[in-house]
Every structure is written in C-alpha cells, then in structure tokens.
Amino acid sequence: MSSSPLTAAPSTAQIVIEILELLDSRTDSEHGLTAIEISKRIGVSEKTVRGHLKALHDMQPFGRRVEHLERRDLAKAESVDPKPGWYIEPVFDTAQMRLLADGAALSHSDGEYLQDLIAKIYTFAGRSGQLRGLNQLATPKNYNTEFLNNIELLNDAIEHERAIRFHYCTYDINGNLVPRLDSSSSPKEYRVDPYHLMYKNSKYYLICHMHQHDSLSYLHVERFRDLTMSSTDHSLKRTLDSFSPVPGTRFNVTQHMNERPYPMNGKAVPIHMRIKGTLEPLYDWFDQATVTQISDAEYDVHIVANERATLWWALQYADSHFIEILEPQSLRTMLHDTGQSLTQMYQEP
C-alpha cells in the first residue's frame, strides 16, 4: 500500500506575506479582491483569510492602511472597472508617483538607469502603477558617465562637511563635455566647499564656495569630472552660514534661491515694477511678490531679487511690453544698455 507524501501546511507568517504580496500587486483604491478570491489564489480557507485581513486592517502594516472597499465607496471612481473588495494603500499615490518619476526623468541621466529607477518607483504604486514613456528615455548626447557616482560623493561630502576637488567641463564644438584647461593646457583643478544640491530650471546645481572666490557659486553637477573629497570631516574653508546676508544668522537656502530666477552671484535687492495684464510671468518665478492692484489690469509689484537675474527674467518677456522696472535705477540702466546693444546688433542695414 503506497502512501502520498505529506505536504506541510503553510505557516501563519507565510500566509500573511502571501496576502500582503497579493494585495500589493493586484489592488488599489478602486480595485479590491474578495476574501474568496484571495483564499483561492493562496490555497487556504476563506475563514483564515478573513481573520488575517481583519488583523491587517487593525495593525496597518508598514504604516499602510488595509481596507475593504464597498460599492458605495466606488460611486465616484475614475476607472472604468472599479471593483469592491480588500485593498492595501499604495506606498505612493498616483500624483506622488508621477512627481517622483518625472523628477527622475528631468535629471537627464543615463537612459537605461532611468528606466530601471522609474520602473522601481512604479512598483510601489500597486495595481495603479502604469509604465508609460519608458522607451522615450534616451541617454543625452553629452551625458557624463560619472554623474550618478558624483551625486553620491557630493551627498557624502555635504553630510560630513568635506571639501572636494574636481575638473569642471565645458562644451567643445561638437557639443561634447571636455575639461576646462589651465594656463599649461592641463585640466584645471577646482577646490570647493560643497553646501547644497538643488534643481533649478531643469538643471542640477551644487551651491558651493569655490576657494578662489569670496562669493557663492552655482555649478552644474553634470559637468563634474574626476571628483574626489577630503578624507577629513569638517574640512571646509568656510561654512554656508558665513554667507548669510545677516551676520550671525542661519543661511536660508530656499529663500536665497527663490530670490534668483537664475542662479548667480550678487546680493538680492528690493525691486519695484509695474505689470499690465497678467500676473502669470511674475508668480511663475517669484512666489513671494507683494502686489497691489491699481486698475482693472495694472499692478504695482515689489520683490526682493538679484538684479542681473531679474534682468534676464525681464528680457524674456520684453516683446510683450507689459513689464516695466521702476526701481532701482541701476537695473533700469542695465535694461536700457541691453536694449541699445540689441538695437545696434539687429538694426536694418
């Protein structure tokens, strides 16, 4: 008489893991699974599944809610096939997932790396994760293969306050990145105190102090080559707080960058202007502006900003004729001189 081999029953931990994996991959806030469906998929009784689902609902594993969707909960569902049942809250909702994925794509990094990174982001979105556009993520022509490693090194250097050394690139006639050269035609070495990494105008900047200057600098991270950092913590020549406009106070990086629509040296000053028509060009760039309406479509505006950065901002809207800088006179003069230069450059023959 033959006997069939015995199969060990799954442990409680194994059942819970299988339920969580199933909820994570097959459900979202508009698509649930019933206890019966779960029991069939993992091969245990419906009663066992219901007991574990109730426990998961009470404990919120990893800070994520496990809930049961009723039909009334789906009355305003956006998907074409909403389904009641149990679901687990995704790590990222759709908006968070898009922000992370789009932010990664803006880095202009290696296309293959971005595809892998964005695919990982989407795995945290549960059933709602939709992989679109990954075939459009090409590696930029002038991509620096050291870019990703440099970000890791810069993050460590900032964390431990370590000075860094590197070669900084410019473009050759074919648009390729090549190191800047010193007087002997060798790659020029820069020594820098790194403070903060920040995206601005689709560029990844390092806010830093270059040792040969007395002011802050804003360097494009993708142009770094041969980056190394000091082996000693707290080896900076100057701290970021030493650049605070108010001595003895903390340096506010966010405010500092908000005062510069384009990152550049120079202090921020009060600027007074008059805008006619729309305020979109103002608030798209200066979210802390003070605005007084003086007629149906005319506004008196005060901001605090870097003069040269504001010059560049104003010039991009110059053909619309609805922004006039009133003060300071130095900025008006810069605009006047730029206008004269353009007139001479483009005057009819």
Short mmCIF file of C-alpha atoms in Angstrom, two decimals:
data_model
loop_
_atom_site.label_atom_id
_atom_site.label_comp_id
_atom_site.label_asym_id
_atom_site.label_seq_id
_atom_site.Cartn_x
_atom_site.Cartn_y
_atom_site.Cartn_z
CA MET A 1 0.00 0.00 0.00
CA SER A 2 1.56 3.24 -1.16
CA SER A 3 1.27 6.48 0.70
CA SER A 4 1.39 10.01 -0.77
CA PRO A 5 3.96 12.43 0.65
CA LEU A 6 2.65 14.79 3.25
CA THR A 7 2.59 18.50 2.41
CA ALA A 8 3.24 20.79 5.32
CA ALA A 9 0.57 23.42 5.92
CA PRO A 10 1.72 26.99 5.32
CA SER A 11 2.74 28.87 8.43
CA THR A 12 0.86 31.93 9.67
CA ALA A 13 3.74 34.20 8.64
CA GLN A 14 3.79 32.69 5.14
CA ILE A 15 0.04 33.21 4.74
CA VAL A 16 0.26 36.85 5.87
CA ILE A 17 3.15 37.51 3.48
CA GLU A 18 1.25 35.98 0.56
CA ILE A 19 -1.85 38.04 1.37
CA LEU A 20 0.22 41.25 1.52
CA GLU A 21 2.02 40.43 -1.73
CA LEU A 22 -1.29 39.77 -3.45
CA LEU A 23 -2.87 42.99 -2.17
CA ASP A 24 0.24 44.96 -3.08
CA SER A 25 0.38 43.74 -6.69
CA ARG A 26 -3.34 43.41 -7.54
CA THR A 27 -5.24 46.13 -5.68
CA ASP A 28 -5.58 49.89 -5.37
CA SER A 29 -8.14 52.36 -4.00
CA GLU A 30 -10.60 51.49 -6.79
CA HIS A 31 -9.91 47.76 -7.24
CA GLY A 32 -10.23 45.24 -4.44
CA LEU A 33 -10.02 41.49 -4.00
CA THR A 34 -12.61 39.47 -2.11
CA ALA A 35 -11.64 37.08 0.66
CA ILE A 36 -12.83 34.21 -1.55
CA GLU A 37 -10.53 35.31 -4.41
CA ILE A 38 -7.59 35.59 -2.05
CA SER A 39 -8.25 32.20 -0.47
CA LYS A 40 -8.32 30.51 -3.91
CA ARG A 41 -5.10 32.20 -5.02
CA ILE A 42 -3.05 31.25 -1.95
CA GLY A 43 -4.74 27.93 -1.17
CA VAL A 44 -6.12 28.46 2.34
CA SER A 45 -9.64 28.70 3.71
CA GLU A 46 -11.77 31.82 3.36
CA LYS A 47 -12.14 31.89 7.16
CA THR A 48 -8.35 32.00 7.59
CA VAL A 49 -8.05 34.82 5.05
CA ARG A 50 -10.78 36.88 6.70
CA GLY A 51 -9.09 36.53 10.09
CA HIS A 52 -5.77 37.77 8.73
CA LEU A 53 -7.40 40.59 6.77
CA LYS A 54 -9.09 41.84 9.94
CA ALA A 55 -5.77 41.71 11.79
CA LEU A 56 -4.01 43.59 8.98
CA HIS A 57 -6.78 46.18 9.00
CA ASP A 58 -6.19 46.81 12.70
CA MET A 59 -2.38 46.86 12.60
CA GLN A 60 -1.75 48.87 9.37
CA PRO A 61 1.43 47.05 8.26
CA PHE A 62 4.35 49.35 7.39
CA GLY A 63 2.07 52.34 8.00
CA ARG A 64 -0.21 51.38 5.09
CA ARG A 65 -3.96 51.02 5.55
CA VAL A 66 -5.68 47.72 4.67
CA GLU A 67 -9.34 48.49 3.99
CA HIS A 68 -12.44 46.94 2.48
CA LEU A 69 -14.00 48.81 -0.45
CA GLU A 70 -17.78 48.84 -0.51
CA ARG A 71 -19.78 49.62 -3.64
CA ARG A 72 -20.76 52.98 -2.18
CA ASP A 73 -17.07 53.84 -1.86
CA LEU A 74 -16.71 53.46 -5.63
CA ALA A 75 -19.61 55.70 -6.64
CA LYS A 76 -17.22 58.38 -7.90
CA ALA A 77 -14.45 56.09 -9.13
CA GLU A 78 -12.49 57.31 -12.12
CA SER A 79 -11.52 53.91 -13.51
CA VAL A 80 -13.81 52.09 -15.94
CA ASP A 81 -13.76 48.83 -13.97
CA PRO A 82 -13.92 49.60 -10.22
CA LYS A 83 -14.30 46.54 -8.02
CA PRO A 84 -15.20 46.20 -4.33
CA GLY A 85 -13.06 44.10 -2.02
CA TRP A 86 -9.96 44.34 0.12
CA TYR A 87 -7.03 46.58 -0.87
CA ILE A 88 -3.85 47.96 0.62
CA GLU A 89 -2.91 51.60 0.41
CA PRO A 90 0.00 52.01 -2.07
CA VAL A 91 3.33 53.40 -0.91
CA PHE A 92 2.88 56.22 -3.44
CA ASP A 93 -0.41 57.54 -4.76
CA THR A 94 -0.64 58.40 -8.45
CA ALA A 95 0.35 62.04 -8.02
CA GLN A 96 3.37 61.19 -5.84
CA MET A 97 4.43 58.51 -8.29
CA ARG A 98 4.26 60.92 -11.23
CA LEU A 99 6.24 63.58 -9.37
CA LEU A 100 9.00 61.12 -8.49
CA ALA A 101 9.13 59.59 -11.96
CA ASP A 102 9.05 62.93 -13.78
CA GLY A 103 11.62 64.36 -11.39
CA ALA A 104 13.94 61.47 -12.18
CA ALA A 105 13.44 61.97 -15.91
CA LEU A 106 14.35 65.68 -15.59
CA SER A 107 17.79 64.73 -14.34
CA HIS A 108 18.88 63.92 -17.94
CA SER A 109 20.70 60.88 -16.61
CA ASP A 110 21.62 57.64 -18.35
CA GLY A 111 18.55 56.32 -20.17
CA GLU A 112 18.95 52.69 -19.07
CA TYR A 113 19.48 53.73 -15.45
CA LEU A 114 16.38 55.97 -15.57
CA GLN A 115 14.25 53.17 -16.97
CA ASP A 116 15.30 50.92 -14.09
CA LEU A 117 14.81 53.67 -11.49
CA ILE A 118 11.36 54.70 -12.74
CA ALA A 119 10.28 51.06 -13.00
CA LYS A 120 11.18 50.66 -9.31
CA ILE A 121 9.17 53.76 -8.43
CA TYR A 122 6.15 52.31 -10.22
CA THR A 123 6.39 49.03 -8.32
CA PHE A 124 5.42 50.98 -5.18
CA ALA A 125 2.19 52.18 -6.80
CA GLY A 126 0.33 48.87 -6.60
CA ARG A 127 -2.16 47.96 -9.31
CA SER A 128 -2.47 51.63 -10.32
CA GLY A 129 1.15 51.75 -11.49
CA GLN A 130 1.19 52.44 -15.21
CA LEU A 131 4.52 52.24 -17.06
CA ARG A 132 4.36 54.75 -19.86
CA GLY A 133 7.02 56.52 -21.86
CA LEU A 134 9.98 54.46 -20.66
CA ASN A 135 11.02 53.81 -24.26
CA GLN A 136 11.47 57.58 -24.69
CA LEU A 137 14.20 57.87 -22.02
CA ALA A 138 17.30 58.14 -24.17
CA THR A 139 20.74 58.91 -22.76
CA PRO A 140 21.63 62.56 -23.55
CA LYS A 141 24.30 63.06 -26.20
CA ASN A 142 26.62 64.89 -23.76
CA TYR A 143 25.92 62.60 -20.80
CA ASN A 144 28.66 62.45 -18.19
CA THR A 145 29.10 58.80 -17.16
CA GLU A 146 30.39 59.94 -13.76
CA PHE A 147 27.15 61.83 -13.00
CA LEU A 148 25.46 59.28 -10.72
CA ASN A 149 28.61 58.46 -8.79
CA ASN A 150 29.27 62.19 -8.37
CA ILE A 151 25.85 62.72 -6.80
CA GLU A 152 26.62 60.05 -4.22
CA LEU A 153 30.04 61.56 -3.48
CA LEU A 154 28.64 65.08 -3.24
CA ASN A 155 25.92 63.93 -0.86
CA ASP A 156 28.55 62.33 1.39
CA ALA A 157 30.79 65.40 1.20
CA ILE A 158 27.91 67.70 2.18
CA GLU A 159 26.83 65.39 5.00
CA HIS A 160 30.34 65.24 6.51
CA GLU A 161 31.39 68.81 5.60
CA ARG A 162 34.31 67.68 3.47
CA ALA A 163 35.98 69.87 0.83
CA ILE A 164 36.08 68.48 -2.70
CA ARG A 165 38.34 68.62 -5.77
CA PHE A 166 37.34 68.10 -9.40
CA HIS A 167 37.76 69.10 -13.03
CA TYR A 168 34.92 71.17 -14.47
CA CYS A 169 33.74 70.71 -18.05
CA THR A 170 32.65 72.97 -20.85
CA TYR A 171 31.45 72.08 -24.39
CA ASP A 172 33.54 71.58 -27.47
CA ILE A 173 32.40 72.45 -30.98
CA ASN A 174 30.52 69.14 -31.27
CA GLY A 175 28.63 69.60 -28.01
CA ASN A 176 30.73 67.11 -26.06
CA LEU A 177 31.81 67.78 -22.47
CA VAL A 178 35.55 68.46 -22.16
CA PRO A 179 37.51 69.65 -19.08
CA ARG A 180 38.43 73.31 -18.78
CA LEU A 181 42.17 73.82 -19.12
CA ASP A 182 44.64 75.87 -17.10
CA SER A 183 47.46 78.05 -18.47
CA SER A 184 49.58 74.96 -19.15
CA SER A 185 46.77 73.30 -21.16
CA SER A 186 46.19 70.69 -18.43
CA PRO A 187 42.74 70.02 -16.92
CA LYS A 188 42.17 72.78 -14.36
CA GLU A 189 41.57 71.58 -10.79
CA TYR A 190 38.95 73.31 -8.66
CA ARG A 191 38.78 73.19 -4.87
CA VAL A 192 35.38 73.78 -3.36
CA ASP A 193 33.33 73.75 -0.15
CA PRO A 194 30.04 71.96 -1.04
CA TYR A 195 26.82 73.01 0.73
CA HIS A 196 23.61 72.04 -1.04
CA LEU A 197 22.25 70.20 -4.09
CA MET A 198 19.19 71.69 -5.79
CA TYR A 199 17.22 71.51 -9.05
CA LYS A 200 16.58 74.87 -10.71
CA ASN A 201 15.39 75.48 -14.27
CA SER A 202 15.84 71.77 -15.12
CA LYS A 203 19.48 71.81 -14.01
CA TYR A 204 21.03 70.06 -11.02
CA TYR A 205 23.16 72.63 -9.17
CA LEU A 206 25.72 72.40 -6.41
CA ILE A 207 25.61 75.51 -4.24
CA CYS A 208 29.17 75.91 -3.05
CA HIS A 209 32.16 78.12 -2.25
CA MET A 210 34.99 77.92 -4.78
CA HIS A 211 38.19 78.60 -2.86
CA GLN A 212 39.46 81.14 -5.39
CA HIS A 213 36.34 83.33 -4.91
CA ASP A 214 34.79 85.21 -1.99
CA SER A 215 31.18 84.54 -3.02
CA LEU A 216 28.88 81.57 -3.54
CA SER A 217 28.95 79.66 -6.81
CA TYR A 218 26.30 77.57 -8.56
CA LEU A 219 27.82 74.71 -10.55
CA HIS A 220 26.13 72.21 -12.88
CA VAL A 221 26.65 68.77 -11.37
CA GLU A 222 26.66 67.04 -14.76
CA ARG A 223 29.85 68.94 -15.66
CA PHE A 224 31.97 67.48 -12.83
CA ARG A 225 34.79 65.09 -13.70
CA ASP A 226 37.36 63.27 -11.55
CA LEU A 227 35.60 64.26 -8.32
CA THR A 228 37.29 63.40 -5.03
CA MET A 229 36.62 64.55 -1.49
CA SER A 230 38.78 65.20 1.53
CA SER A 231 39.27 62.29 3.91
CA THR A 232 38.76 64.65 6.87
CA ASP A 233 35.35 65.68 8.25
CA HIS A 234 34.68 69.40 8.78
CA SER A 235 37.47 70.37 6.38
CA LEU A 236 35.60 73.29 4.78
CA LYS A 237 37.35 76.64 4.50
CA ARG A 238 34.03 78.43 5.07
CA THR A 239 30.62 77.37 6.32
CA LEU A 240 27.41 78.17 4.46
CA ASP A 241 26.23 80.31 7.37
CA SER A 242 29.23 82.59 6.85
CA PHE A 243 27.49 83.77 3.64
CA SER A 244 24.29 84.78 5.43
CA PRO A 245 23.23 88.35 4.48
CA VAL A 246 22.55 88.94 8.18
CA PRO A 247 25.75 88.12 10.11
CA GLY A 248 25.24 85.64 12.92
CA THR A 249 22.08 84.09 11.43
CA ARG A 250 21.48 80.81 9.58
CA PHE A 251 21.72 80.91 5.79
CA ASN A 252 18.29 80.26 4.24
CA VAL A 253 19.00 78.26 1.05
CA THR A 254 15.37 78.16 -0.10
CA GLN A 255 14.90 81.92 0.23
CA HIS A 256 18.27 82.55 -1.40
CA MET A 257 17.35 80.52 -4.49
CA ASN A 258 13.83 82.00 -4.66
CA GLU A 259 15.47 85.43 -4.95
CA ARG A 260 17.31 84.25 -8.07
CA PRO A 261 15.18 83.16 -11.02
CA TYR A 262 18.56 82.23 -12.49
CA PRO A 263 21.29 81.10 -10.05
CA MET A 264 24.06 83.72 -9.98
CA ASN A 265 26.27 85.75 -7.68
CA GLY A 266 25.33 89.09 -6.15
CA LYS A 267 23.07 90.18 -3.35
CA ALA A 268 19.29 90.42 -3.56
CA VAL A 269 17.84 93.95 -3.51
CA PRO A 270 14.33 95.49 -3.39
CA ILE A 271 12.89 95.82 -6.91
CA HIS A 272 9.80 97.85 -7.82
CA MET A 273 7.93 97.25 -11.07
CA ARG A 274 4.66 97.85 -12.87
CA ILE A 275 2.88 94.98 -14.63
CA LYS A 276 -0.06 95.26 -17.04
CA GLY A 277 -2.31 92.40 -17.98
CA THR A 278 -1.46 89.00 -16.50
CA LEU A 279 0.48 88.16 -13.34
CA GLU A 280 1.49 84.71 -14.56
CA PRO A 281 5.07 85.71 -15.53
CA LEU A 282 5.51 87.18 -12.05
CA TYR A 283 4.22 84.34 -9.89
CA ASP A 284 5.72 81.65 -12.12
CA TRP A 285 9.12 82.94 -10.94
CA PHE A 286 8.57 85.00 -7.76
CA ASP A 287 6.09 83.40 -5.36
CA GLN A 288 6.79 85.89 -2.55
CA ALA A 289 5.94 89.06 -4.51
CA THR A 290 3.92 91.87 -2.91
CA VAL A 291 1.24 93.02 -5.36
CA THR A 292 -1.23 95.93 -5.25
CA GLN A 293 -3.89 96.26 -7.96
CA ILE A 294 -4.10 99.86 -9.19
CA SER A 295 -6.59 99.42 -12.06
CA ASP A 296 -8.55 96.69 -13.82
CA ALA A 297 -5.42 95.15 -15.34
CA GLU A 298 -2.48 97.02 -13.84
CA TYR A 299 -0.45 96.05 -10.79
CA ASP A 300 2.17 97.64 -8.59
CA VAL A 301 4.73 94.98 -7.66
CA HIS A 302 7.57 94.71 -5.15
CA ILE A 303 10.04 91.82 -4.98
CA VAL A 304 13.45 91.14 -3.47
CA ALA A 305 15.77 89.60 -6.04
CA ASN A 306 19.18 89.55 -7.64
CA GLU A 307 19.43 92.39 -10.20
CA ARG A 308 21.15 90.54 -13.04
CA ALA A 309 18.87 87.51 -12.63
CA THR A 310 15.87 89.88 -12.79
CA LEU A 311 17.35 91.48 -15.92
CA TRP A 312 17.37 88.07 -17.62
CA TRP A 313 13.82 87.40 -16.39
CA ALA A 314 12.50 90.73 -17.69
CA LEU A 315 14.17 90.33 -21.08
CA GLN A 316 12.36 87.08 -21.83
CA TYR A 317 9.05 88.96 -21.61
CA ALA A 318 10.26 92.18 -23.28
CA ASP A 319 8.35 91.61 -26.53
CA SER A 320 5.04 91.63 -24.61
CA HIS A 321 5.60 95.22 -23.36
CA PHE A 322 3.73 94.67 -20.09
CA ILE A 323 6.56 94.74 -17.51
CA GLU A 324 8.32 97.98 -16.55
CA ILE A 325 11.05 98.08 -13.91
CA LEU A 326 10.66 101.29 -11.89
CA GLU A 327 13.45 100.85 -9.33
CA PRO A 328 16.35 100.53 -8.76
CA GLN A 329 17.78 102.89 -11.35
CA SER A 330 20.80 100.60 -11.77
CA LEU A 331 18.53 97.84 -13.11
CA ARG A 332 16.75 100.28 -15.43
CA THR A 333 20.17 101.30 -16.75
CA MET A 334 21.13 97.65 -17.33
CA LEU A 335 17.92 97.13 -19.32
CA HIS A 336 18.48 100.35 -21.29
CA ASP A 337 22.06 99.41 -22.17
CA THR A 338 20.99 95.90 -23.19
CA GLY A 339 18.25 97.37 -25.38
CA GLN A 340 20.72 99.68 -27.08
CA SER A 341 23.08 96.79 -27.71
CA LEU A 342 20.24 94.76 -29.26
CA THR A 343 19.22 97.72 -31.42
CA GLN A 344 22.72 98.07 -32.79
CA MET A 345 23.05 94.32 -33.36
CA TYR A 346 19.76 93.93 -35.20
CA GLN A 347 19.29 97.31 -36.89
CA GLU A 348 18.27 97.22 -40.52
CA PRO A 349 21.21 97.55 -42.97
#
